[in-house]
Amino acid sequence: MGKAILYDATLCIGCKACEQACSEQNHLPYNETIAAEEATSEHKFTSVLTRGENYLRRMCMHCEDPTCASVCPVGALRKTELGPVTYEESRCIGCRYCMVACPFSAPKYEWGKVLPGVRKCTMCAQRVAAGQATACAEACPTGATKFGDRDELIAEARQRLAQNPTQYVNHIFGLSEVGGTSVLMISGVPFERFGMRSNYVQEPLPLLTYRVLSRIPDLVTLGSVLLGGVWWITHRRAEVAAAEGNATKPGEKEPETEKNP
């Protein structure tokens, strides 16, 4: 069964213990300056955004069918059976297709390094494989970030929304966005207030790409037939014109032939 993270923004107090735990887990620097940064980056894989008294975490959403993995030409990004989308630096060639393809802008590039790579949250894949919770979930003092089986977390999120309909926006973000993600979010205020889009497609993006690419052989065949037809018509016209040019037109004298003495 796939694992997931359920983030309940109504329980978040903005302590940023998740940020610090993430930094320690990934051997990244963390200080007051970095804590004040709201955007995720190559040195900050998760960030707690603040809007008045409301908070919302941003991180890699770990799509069920990740576009970043589908476009990676060397298989550096991979969706594991347990849920995390992992990154293998030794395979990466720095093409950055994943950064363009990700609908959540999660992968970040190490522009300042001589040998840069892509960095992002890996959902503590090694911990998850060992049966442990993610570092952010383990560090959360209020239970705002919870780790567990995806199906069970979805059921729990639905129960919270049903029991307290006035406390929550009636939406589980990540349940169906881009085909579903392994990070699920519920909130008391619209997600758009934190810059989250509200028009994500409900199907996996790689499936949309497949539908387009699967039509290319048909288009190539049709195009070849059309071009062949155009060539045949043009060639035939030239042949007819050449034949008519050599024939004697009505009313014209035939060219005189040389008489023998």
PDB file of C-alpha atoms in Angstrom:
ATOM      1  CA  MET A   1       0.000   0.000   0.000  1.00  0.00           C
ATOM      2  CA  GLY A   2       1.337   3.441  -0.908  1.00  0.00           C
ATOM      3  CA  LYS A   3       2.357   5.846   1.791  1.00  0.00           C
ATOM      4  CA  ALA A   4       1.503   9.528   1.983  1.00  0.00           C
ATOM      5  CA  ILE A   5       1.690  12.700   4.020  1.00  0.00           C
ATOM      6  CA  LEU A   6      -1.452  14.424   5.236  1.00  0.00           C
ATOM      7  CA  TYR A   7      -0.924  18.081   6.085  1.00  0.00           C
ATOM      8  CA  ASP A   8      -3.756  19.721   8.031  1.00  0.00           C
ATOM      9  CA  ALA A   9      -3.156  23.459   7.855  1.00  0.00           C
ATOM     10  CA  THR A  10      -5.691  24.141  10.616  1.00  0.00           C
ATOM     11  CA  LEU A  11      -3.403  22.344  13.088  1.00  0.00           C
ATOM     12  CA  CYS A  12      -0.224  24.093  11.926  1.00  0.00           C
ATOM     13  CA  ILE A  13       1.185  26.714  14.313  1.00  0.00           C
ATOM     14  CA  GLY A  14       3.975  27.876  12.022  1.00  0.00           C
ATOM     15  CA  CYS A  15       6.766  26.637  14.296  1.00  0.00           C
ATOM     16  CA  LYS A  16       8.735  25.408  11.241  1.00  0.00           C
ATOM     17  CA  ALA A  17       9.946  22.315  13.076  1.00  0.00           C
ATOM     18  CA  CYS A  18       9.252  20.474   9.788  1.00  0.00           C
ATOM     19  CA  GLU A  19      11.666  22.779   7.966  1.00  0.00           C
ATOM     20  CA  GLN A  20      14.443  22.217  10.477  1.00  0.00           C
ATOM     21  CA  ALA A  21      13.902  18.445  10.573  1.00  0.00           C
ATOM     22  CA  CYS A  22      13.986  18.334   6.770  1.00  0.00           C
ATOM     23  CA  SER A  23      17.263  20.259   6.703  1.00  0.00           C
ATOM     24  CA  GLU A  24      18.860  17.958   9.262  1.00  0.00           C
ATOM     25  CA  GLN A  25      17.648  14.859   7.432  1.00  0.00           C
ATOM     26  CA  ASN A  26      19.111  16.093   4.139  1.00  0.00           C
ATOM     27  CA  HIS A  27      22.265  17.643   5.633  1.00  0.00           C
ATOM     28  CA  LEU A  28      21.283  21.141   4.571  1.00  0.00           C
ATOM     29  CA  PRO A  29      22.088  24.399   6.361  1.00  0.00           C
ATOM     30  CA  TYR A  30      19.319  25.990   8.415  1.00  0.00           C
ATOM     31  CA  ASN A  31      19.373  29.296  10.233  1.00  0.00           C
ATOM     32  CA  GLU A  32      17.158  32.330  10.804  1.00  0.00           C
ATOM     33  CA  THR A  33      17.839  33.670   7.319  1.00  0.00           C
ATOM     34  CA  ILE A  34      16.823  30.416   5.650  1.00  0.00           C
ATOM     35  CA  ALA A  35      13.856  30.045   7.996  1.00  0.00           C
ATOM     36  CA  ALA A  36      12.604  33.432   6.772  1.00  0.00           C
ATOM     37  CA  GLU A  37      12.663  32.257   3.144  1.00  0.00           C
ATOM     38  CA  GLU A  38       9.177  31.272   2.005  1.00  0.00           C
ATOM     39  CA  ALA A  39      10.169  29.750  -1.309  1.00  0.00           C
ATOM     40  CA  THR A  40      11.544  26.250  -1.603  1.00  0.00           C
ATOM     41  CA  SER A  41      15.012  26.076  -3.116  1.00  0.00           C
ATOM     42  CA  GLU A  42      18.049  23.859  -3.642  1.00  0.00           C
ATOM     43  CA  HIS A  43      18.848  24.327   0.051  1.00  0.00           C
ATOM     44  CA  LYS A  44      15.284  24.315   1.402  1.00  0.00           C
ATOM     45  CA  PHE A  45      13.059  21.408   0.379  1.00  0.00           C
ATOM     46  CA  THR A  46       9.975  22.430   2.349  1.00  0.00           C
ATOM     47  CA  SER A  47       8.687  25.819   3.398  1.00  0.00           C
ATOM     48  CA  VAL A  48       5.915  27.034   5.678  1.00  0.00           C
ATOM     49  CA  LEU A  49       4.081  29.987   4.155  1.00  0.00           C
ATOM     50  CA  THR A  50       2.365  32.503   6.405  1.00  0.00           C
ATOM     51  CA  ARG A  51      -0.720  34.545   5.533  1.00  0.00           C
ATOM     52  CA  GLY A  52      -1.901  36.324   8.657  1.00  0.00           C
ATOM     53  CA  GLU A  53      -2.795  33.597  11.155  1.00  0.00           C
ATOM     54  CA  ASN A  54      -2.890  30.877   8.504  1.00  0.00           C
ATOM     55  CA  TYR A  55      -0.102  28.600   7.334  1.00  0.00           C
ATOM     56  CA  LEU A  56       0.515  26.234   4.461  1.00  0.00           C
ATOM     57  CA  ARG A  57       3.441  23.965   3.674  1.00  0.00           C
ATOM     58  CA  ARG A  58       4.978  23.788   0.216  1.00  0.00           C
ATOM     59  CA  MET A  59       7.079  20.860  -0.953  1.00  0.00           C
ATOM     60  CA  CYS A  60       7.295  18.256  -3.665  1.00  0.00           C
ATOM     61  CA  MET A  61       3.827  16.717  -3.960  1.00  0.00           C
ATOM     62  CA  HIS A  62       5.154  13.281  -5.023  1.00  0.00           C
ATOM     63  CA  CYS A  63       2.639  12.737  -7.822  1.00  0.00           C
ATOM     64  CA  GLU A  64       1.178   9.278  -8.224  1.00  0.00           C
ATOM     65  CA  ASP A  65       2.224   9.430 -11.892  1.00  0.00           C
ATOM     66  CA  PRO A  66       4.999  12.043 -11.876  1.00  0.00           C
ATOM     67  CA  THR A  67       5.703  14.043 -15.007  1.00  0.00           C
ATOM     68  CA  CYS A  68       9.265  14.724 -13.868  1.00  0.00           C
ATOM     69  CA  ALA A  69      10.040  10.996 -13.992  1.00  0.00           C
ATOM     70  CA  SER A  70       8.301  10.520 -17.335  1.00  0.00           C
ATOM     71  CA  VAL A  71      10.385  13.222 -19.058  1.00  0.00           C
ATOM     72  CA  CYS A  72      13.744  12.326 -17.485  1.00  0.00           C
ATOM     73  CA  PRO A  73      15.803  10.789 -20.323  1.00  0.00           C
ATOM     74  CA  VAL A  74      18.174   8.947 -17.975  1.00  0.00           C
ATOM     75  CA  GLY A  75      15.820   7.714 -15.261  1.00  0.00           C
ATOM     76  CA  ALA A  76      17.296   9.897 -12.531  1.00  0.00           C
ATOM     77  CA  LEU A  77      13.822  10.470 -11.087  1.00  0.00           C
ATOM     78  CA  ARG A  78      11.684   7.511 -10.149  1.00  0.00           C
ATOM     79  CA  LYS A  79       8.365   6.883  -8.427  1.00  0.00           C
ATOM     80  CA  THR A  80       8.729   4.162  -5.822  1.00  0.00           C
ATOM     81  CA  GLU A  81       5.988   1.723  -4.923  1.00  0.00           C
ATOM     82  CA  LEU A  82       5.801   3.200  -1.427  1.00  0.00           C
ATOM     83  CA  GLY A  83       5.116   6.699  -2.731  1.00  0.00           C
ATOM     84  CA  PRO A  84       8.259   8.851  -2.704  1.00  0.00           C
ATOM     85  CA  VAL A  85       9.597  10.240  -5.985  1.00  0.00           C
ATOM     86  CA  THR A  86      13.333   9.731  -5.611  1.00  0.00           C
ATOM     87  CA  TYR A  87      16.264  11.413  -7.328  1.00  0.00           C
ATOM     88  CA  GLU A  88      19.521   9.659  -8.253  1.00  0.00           C
ATOM     89  CA  GLU A  89      22.196  12.322  -8.669  1.00  0.00           C
ATOM     90  CA  SER A  90      24.739  10.022 -10.353  1.00  0.00           C
ATOM     91  CA  ARG A  91      22.344   9.536 -13.296  1.00  0.00           C
ATOM     92  CA  CYS A  92      21.402  13.202 -13.734  1.00  0.00           C
ATOM     93  CA  ILE A  93      22.819  14.927 -16.830  1.00  0.00           C
ATOM     94  CA  GLY A  94      21.511  18.379 -15.909  1.00  0.00           C
ATOM     95  CA  CYS A  95      19.020  18.699 -18.771  1.00  0.00           C
ATOM     96  CA  ARG A  96      16.452  20.193 -16.350  1.00  0.00           C
ATOM     97  CA  TYR A  97      13.475  18.752 -18.257  1.00  0.00           C
ATOM     98  CA  CYS A  98      12.031  17.811 -14.860  1.00  0.00           C
ATOM     99  CA  MET A  99      11.974  21.460 -13.808  1.00  0.00           C
ATOM    100  CA  VAL A 100       9.974  22.429 -16.881  1.00  0.00           C
ATOM    101  CA  ALA A 101       7.605  19.470 -16.612  1.00  0.00           C
ATOM    102  CA  CYS A 102       6.748  19.649 -12.903  1.00  0.00           C
ATOM    103  CA  PRO A 103       3.310  21.257 -12.410  1.00  0.00           C
ATOM    104  CA  PHE A 104       4.288  22.284  -8.857  1.00  0.00           C
ATOM    105  CA  SER A 105       7.781  23.662  -9.663  1.00  0.00           C
ATOM    106  CA  ALA A 106       9.312  21.347  -7.077  1.00  0.00           C
ATOM    107  CA  PRO A 107      12.731  20.464  -8.594  1.00  0.00           C
ATOM    108  CA  LYS A 108      15.367  23.150  -8.053  1.00  0.00           C
ATOM    109  CA  TYR A 109      18.752  23.484  -9.728  1.00  0.00           C
ATOM    110  CA  GLU A 110      22.059  24.096  -8.015  1.00  0.00           C
ATOM    111  CA  TRP A 111      23.028  27.047 -10.198  1.00  0.00           C
ATOM    112  CA  GLY A 112      25.900  28.059  -7.927  1.00  0.00           C
ATOM    113  CA  LYS A 113      27.776  24.756  -8.071  1.00  0.00           C
ATOM    114  CA  VAL A 114      30.514  23.746 -10.493  1.00  0.00           C
ATOM    115  CA  LEU A 115      28.844  20.343 -10.888  1.00  0.00           C
ATOM    116  CA  PRO A 116      25.193  21.180 -10.269  1.00  0.00           C
ATOM    117  CA  GLY A 117      22.347  18.785  -9.841  1.00  0.00           C
ATOM    118  CA  VAL A 118      18.620  18.895  -9.181  1.00  0.00           C
ATOM    119  CA  ARG A 119      17.436  18.967  -5.581  1.00  0.00           C
ATOM    120  CA  LYS A 120      14.013  18.413  -4.111  1.00  0.00           C
ATOM    121  CA  CYS A 121      12.196  16.670  -1.275  1.00  0.00           C
ATOM    122  CA  THR A 122      12.462  12.896  -1.616  1.00  0.00           C
ATOM    123  CA  MET A 123       9.863  12.209   1.083  1.00  0.00           C
ATOM    124  CA  CYS A 124      12.611  10.632   3.181  1.00  0.00           C
ATOM    125  CA  ALA A 125      12.592   7.595   0.900  1.00  0.00           C
ATOM    126  CA  GLN A 126      15.189   5.708   2.939  1.00  0.00           C
ATOM    127  CA  ARG A 127      13.257   6.238   6.157  1.00  0.00           C
ATOM    128  CA  VAL A 128      10.003   5.204   4.487  1.00  0.00           C
ATOM    129  CA  ALA A 129      11.644   2.062   3.071  1.00  0.00           C
ATOM    130  CA  ALA A 130      12.802   1.243   6.605  1.00  0.00           C
ATOM    131  CA  GLY A 131       9.253   1.570   7.929  1.00  0.00           C
ATOM    132  CA  GLN A 132       9.791   4.980   9.518  1.00  0.00           C
ATOM    133  CA  ALA A 133       7.770   8.163   9.184  1.00  0.00           C
ATOM    134  CA  THR A 134       9.190  11.116   7.315  1.00  0.00           C
ATOM    135  CA  ALA A 135      11.376  13.443   9.370  1.00  0.00           C
ATOM    136  CA  CYS A 136       8.905  16.327   9.013  1.00  0.00           C
ATOM    137  CA  ALA A 137       5.981  14.237  10.286  1.00  0.00           C
ATOM    138  CA  GLU A 138       8.026  12.908  13.184  1.00  0.00           C
ATOM    139  CA  ALA A 139       9.074  16.413  14.221  1.00  0.00           C
ATOM    140  CA  CYS A 140       5.635  18.059  13.972  1.00  0.00           C
ATOM    141  CA  PRO A 141       4.508  18.880  17.540  1.00  0.00           C
ATOM    142  CA  THR A 142       0.799  19.298  16.724  1.00  0.00           C
ATOM    143  CA  GLY A 143       0.142  16.479  14.270  1.00  0.00           C
ATOM    144  CA  ALA A 144      -0.418  18.932  11.426  1.00  0.00           C
ATOM    145  CA  THR A 145       1.891  16.785   9.300  1.00  0.00           C
ATOM    146  CA  LYS A 146       0.965  13.121   9.534  1.00  0.00           C
ATOM    147  CA  PHE A 147       2.511  10.131   7.757  1.00  0.00           C
ATOM    148  CA  GLY A 148       0.717   6.887   6.948  1.00  0.00           C
ATOM    149  CA  ASP A 149      -1.061   4.785   4.352  1.00  0.00           C
ATOM    150  CA  ARG A 150      -2.484   6.961   1.598  1.00  0.00           C
ATOM    151  CA  ASP A 151      -5.923   5.347   1.592  1.00  0.00           C
ATOM    152  CA  GLU A 152      -6.222   5.655   5.358  1.00  0.00           C
ATOM    153  CA  LEU A 153      -5.101   9.293   5.292  1.00  0.00           C
ATOM    154  CA  ILE A 154      -7.667  10.077   2.594  1.00  0.00           C
ATOM    155  CA  ALA A 155     -10.374   8.510   4.749  1.00  0.00           C
ATOM    156  CA  GLU A 156      -9.175  10.508   7.746  1.00  0.00           C
ATOM    157  CA  ALA A 157      -9.128  13.750   5.757  1.00  0.00           C
ATOM    158  CA  ARG A 158     -12.681  13.125   4.548  1.00  0.00           C
ATOM    159  CA  GLN A 159     -13.787  12.427   8.098  1.00  0.00           C
ATOM    160  CA  ARG A 160     -12.267  15.682   9.365  1.00  0.00           C
ATOM    161  CA  LEU A 161     -14.002  17.648   6.622  1.00  0.00           C
ATOM    162  CA  ALA A 162     -17.335  15.914   7.307  1.00  0.00           C
ATOM    163  CA  GLN A 163     -17.156  16.430  11.080  1.00  0.00           C
ATOM    164  CA  ASN A 164     -16.114  20.089  10.868  1.00  0.00           C
ATOM    165  CA  PRO A 165     -17.500  21.462   7.603  1.00  0.00           C
ATOM    166  CA  THR A 166     -17.275  25.075   8.787  1.00  0.00           C
ATOM    167  CA  GLN A 167     -13.639  24.701   9.810  1.00  0.00           C
ATOM    168  CA  TYR A 168     -12.354  23.457   6.463  1.00  0.00           C
ATOM    169  CA  VAL A 169     -12.506  24.303   2.796  1.00  0.00           C
ATOM    170  CA  ASN A 170     -14.332  21.317   1.300  1.00  0.00           C
ATOM    171  CA  HIS A 171     -11.383  20.113  -0.720  1.00  0.00           C
ATOM    172  CA  ILE A 172      -8.550  17.624  -0.264  1.00  0.00           C
ATOM    173  CA  PHE A 173      -5.715  19.034  -2.313  1.00  0.00           C
ATOM    174  CA  GLY A 174      -3.780  16.215  -3.949  1.00  0.00           C
ATOM    175  CA  LEU A 175      -6.646  13.749  -3.991  1.00  0.00           C
ATOM    176  CA  SER A 176      -7.216  14.177  -7.719  1.00  0.00           C
ATOM    177  CA  GLU A 177      -4.915  17.012  -8.866  1.00  0.00           C
ATOM    178  CA  VAL A 178      -2.773  15.739 -11.798  1.00  0.00           C
ATOM    179  CA  GLY A 179      -4.109  12.256 -11.107  1.00  0.00           C
ATOM    180  CA  GLY A 180      -3.410  12.328  -7.376  1.00  0.00           C
ATOM    181  CA  THR A 181      -0.351  12.920  -5.227  1.00  0.00           C
ATOM    182  CA  SER A 182       1.278  11.331  -2.192  1.00  0.00           C
ATOM    183  CA  VAL A 183       1.055  14.621  -0.314  1.00  0.00           C
ATOM    184  CA  LEU A 184      -2.480  15.533   0.705  1.00  0.00           C
ATOM    185  CA  MET A 185      -3.522  18.875   2.148  1.00  0.00           C
ATOM    186  CA  ILE A 186      -6.614  20.216   3.877  1.00  0.00           C
ATOM    187  CA  SER A 187      -7.019  23.825   4.932  1.00  0.00           C
ATOM    188  CA  GLY A 188      -9.356  26.301   6.538  1.00  0.00           C
ATOM    189  CA  VAL A 189      -8.728  28.904   3.841  1.00  0.00           C
ATOM    190  CA  PRO A 190      -8.642  28.540   0.044  1.00  0.00           C
ATOM    191  CA  PHE A 191      -5.363  27.161  -1.251  1.00  0.00           C
ATOM    192  CA  GLU A 192      -5.311  29.956  -3.830  1.00  0.00           C
ATOM    193  CA  ARG A 193      -4.541  32.385  -0.999  1.00  0.00           C
ATOM    194  CA  PHE A 194      -1.103  30.789  -0.841  1.00  0.00           C
ATOM    195  CA  GLY A 195      -0.540  30.936  -4.576  1.00  0.00           C
ATOM    196  CA  MET A 196      -1.752  27.433  -5.308  1.00  0.00           C
ATOM    197  CA  ARG A 197      -3.476  27.057  -8.661  1.00  0.00           C
ATOM    198  CA  SER A 198      -7.102  25.924  -8.706  1.00  0.00           C
ATOM    199  CA  ASN A 199      -7.161  24.603 -12.271  1.00  0.00           C
ATOM    200  CA  TYR A 200      -4.899  21.568 -12.192  1.00  0.00           C
ATOM    201  CA  VAL A 201      -6.030  18.831 -14.548  1.00  0.00           C
ATOM    202  CA  GLN A 202      -7.533  15.791 -12.885  1.00  0.00           C
ATOM    203  CA  GLU A 203      -5.601  13.295 -14.984  1.00  0.00           C
ATOM    204  CA  PRO A 204      -1.922  12.328 -14.838  1.00  0.00           C
ATOM    205  CA  LEU A 205       0.031  14.679 -17.092  1.00  0.00           C
ATOM    206  CA  PRO A 206       2.107  11.838 -18.636  1.00  0.00           C
ATOM    207  CA  LEU A 207      -1.187  10.331 -19.835  1.00  0.00           C
ATOM    208  CA  LEU A 208      -2.025  13.542 -21.700  1.00  0.00           C
ATOM    209  CA  THR A 209       1.435  13.519 -23.284  1.00  0.00           C
ATOM    210  CA  TYR A 210       0.988   9.879 -24.282  1.00  0.00           C
ATOM    211  CA  ARG A 211      -2.307  10.651 -25.991  1.00  0.00           C
ATOM    212  CA  VAL A 212      -0.658  13.332 -28.109  1.00  0.00           C
ATOM    213  CA  LEU A 213       2.447  11.293 -28.919  1.00  0.00           C
ATOM    214  CA  SER A 214       0.401   8.184 -29.739  1.00  0.00           C
ATOM    215  CA  ARG A 215      -1.228  10.144 -32.590  1.00  0.00           C
ATOM    216  CA  ILE A 216       2.077  11.076 -34.206  1.00  0.00           C
ATOM    217  CA  PRO A 217       2.478   7.803 -36.209  1.00  0.00           C
ATOM    218  CA  ASP A 218      -1.019   8.330 -37.664  1.00  0.00           C
ATOM    219  CA  LEU A 219      -0.185  11.934 -38.567  1.00  0.00           C
ATOM    220  CA  VAL A 220       3.113  10.886 -40.163  1.00  0.00           C
ATOM    221  CA  THR A 221       1.353   8.234 -42.271  1.00  0.00           C
ATOM    222  CA  LEU A 222      -1.395  10.639 -43.331  1.00  0.00           C
ATOM    223  CA  GLY A 223       1.158  13.335 -44.140  1.00  0.00           C
ATOM    224  CA  SER A 224       3.190  10.905 -46.254  1.00  0.00           C
ATOM    225  CA  VAL A 225       0.097   9.896 -48.234  1.00  0.00           C
ATOM    226  CA  LEU A 226      -0.856  13.543 -48.842  1.00  0.00           C
ATOM    227  CA  LEU A 227       2.661  14.526 -49.908  1.00  0.00           C
ATOM    228  CA  GLY A 228       2.803  11.500 -52.213  1.00  0.00           C
ATOM    229  CA  GLY A 229      -0.481  12.543 -53.800  1.00  0.00           C
ATOM    230  CA  VAL A 230       0.740  16.088 -54.337  1.00  0.00           C
ATOM    231  CA  TRP A 231       3.970  14.807 -55.914  1.00  0.00           C
ATOM    232  CA  TRP A 232       2.036  12.454 -58.259  1.00  0.00           C
ATOM    233  CA  ILE A 233      -0.326  15.210 -59.440  1.00  0.00           C
ATOM    234  CA  THR A 234       2.545  17.654 -60.024  1.00  0.00           C
ATOM    235  CA  HIS A 235       4.614  15.049 -61.825  1.00  0.00           C
ATOM    236  CA  ARG A 236       1.651  13.989 -63.999  1.00  0.00           C
ATOM    237  CA  ARG A 237       0.951  17.583 -65.029  1.00  0.00           C
ATOM    238  CA  ALA A 238       4.554  17.979 -66.108  1.00  0.00           C
ATOM    239  CA  GLU A 239       4.330  14.793 -68.187  1.00  0.00           C
ATOM    240  CA  VAL A 240       1.100  15.904 -69.891  1.00  0.00           C
ATOM    241  CA  ALA A 241       2.521  19.370 -70.595  1.00  0.00           C
ATOM    242  CA  ALA A 242       5.635  17.855 -72.124  1.00  0.00           C
ATOM    243  CA  ALA A 243       3.572  15.501 -74.306  1.00  0.00           C
ATOM    244  CA  GLU A 244       1.313  18.333 -75.532  1.00  0.00           C
ATOM    245  CA  GLY A 245       4.331  20.490 -76.344  1.00  0.00           C
ATOM    246  CA  ASN A 246       5.745  17.845 -78.696  1.00  0.00           C
ATOM    247  CA  ALA A 247       2.393  17.188 -80.454  1.00  0.00           C
ATOM    248  CA  THR A 248       1.241  19.178 -83.590  1.00  0.00           C
ATOM    249  CA  LYS A 249      -1.412  21.678 -82.812  1.00  0.00           C
ATOM    250  CA  PRO A 250      -4.526  21.850 -85.069  1.00  0.00           C
ATOM    251  CA  GLY A 251      -4.036  24.256 -88.102  1.00  0.00           C
ATOM    252  CA  GLU A 252      -0.276  24.119 -87.859  1.00  0.00           C
ATOM    253  CA  LYS A 253       1.821  22.778 -90.778  1.00  0.00           C
ATOM    254  CA  GLU A 254       3.870  19.747 -90.145  1.00  0.00           C
ATOM    255  CA  PRO A 255       7.570  20.515 -90.294  1.00  0.00           C
ATOM    256  CA  GLU A 256       8.987  19.962 -93.810  1.00  0.00           C
ATOM    257  CA  THR A 257      11.202  16.978 -94.218  1.00  0.00           C
ATOM    258  CA  GLU A 258      14.414  17.242 -96.277  1.00  0.00           C
ATOM    259  CA  LYS A 259      13.906  15.995 -99.877  1.00  0.00           C
ATOM    260  CA  ASN A 260      16.361  13.741-101.643  1.00  0.00           C
ATOM    261  CA  PRO A 261      18.071  15.246-104.761  1.00  0.00           C
TER     262      PRO A 261
END
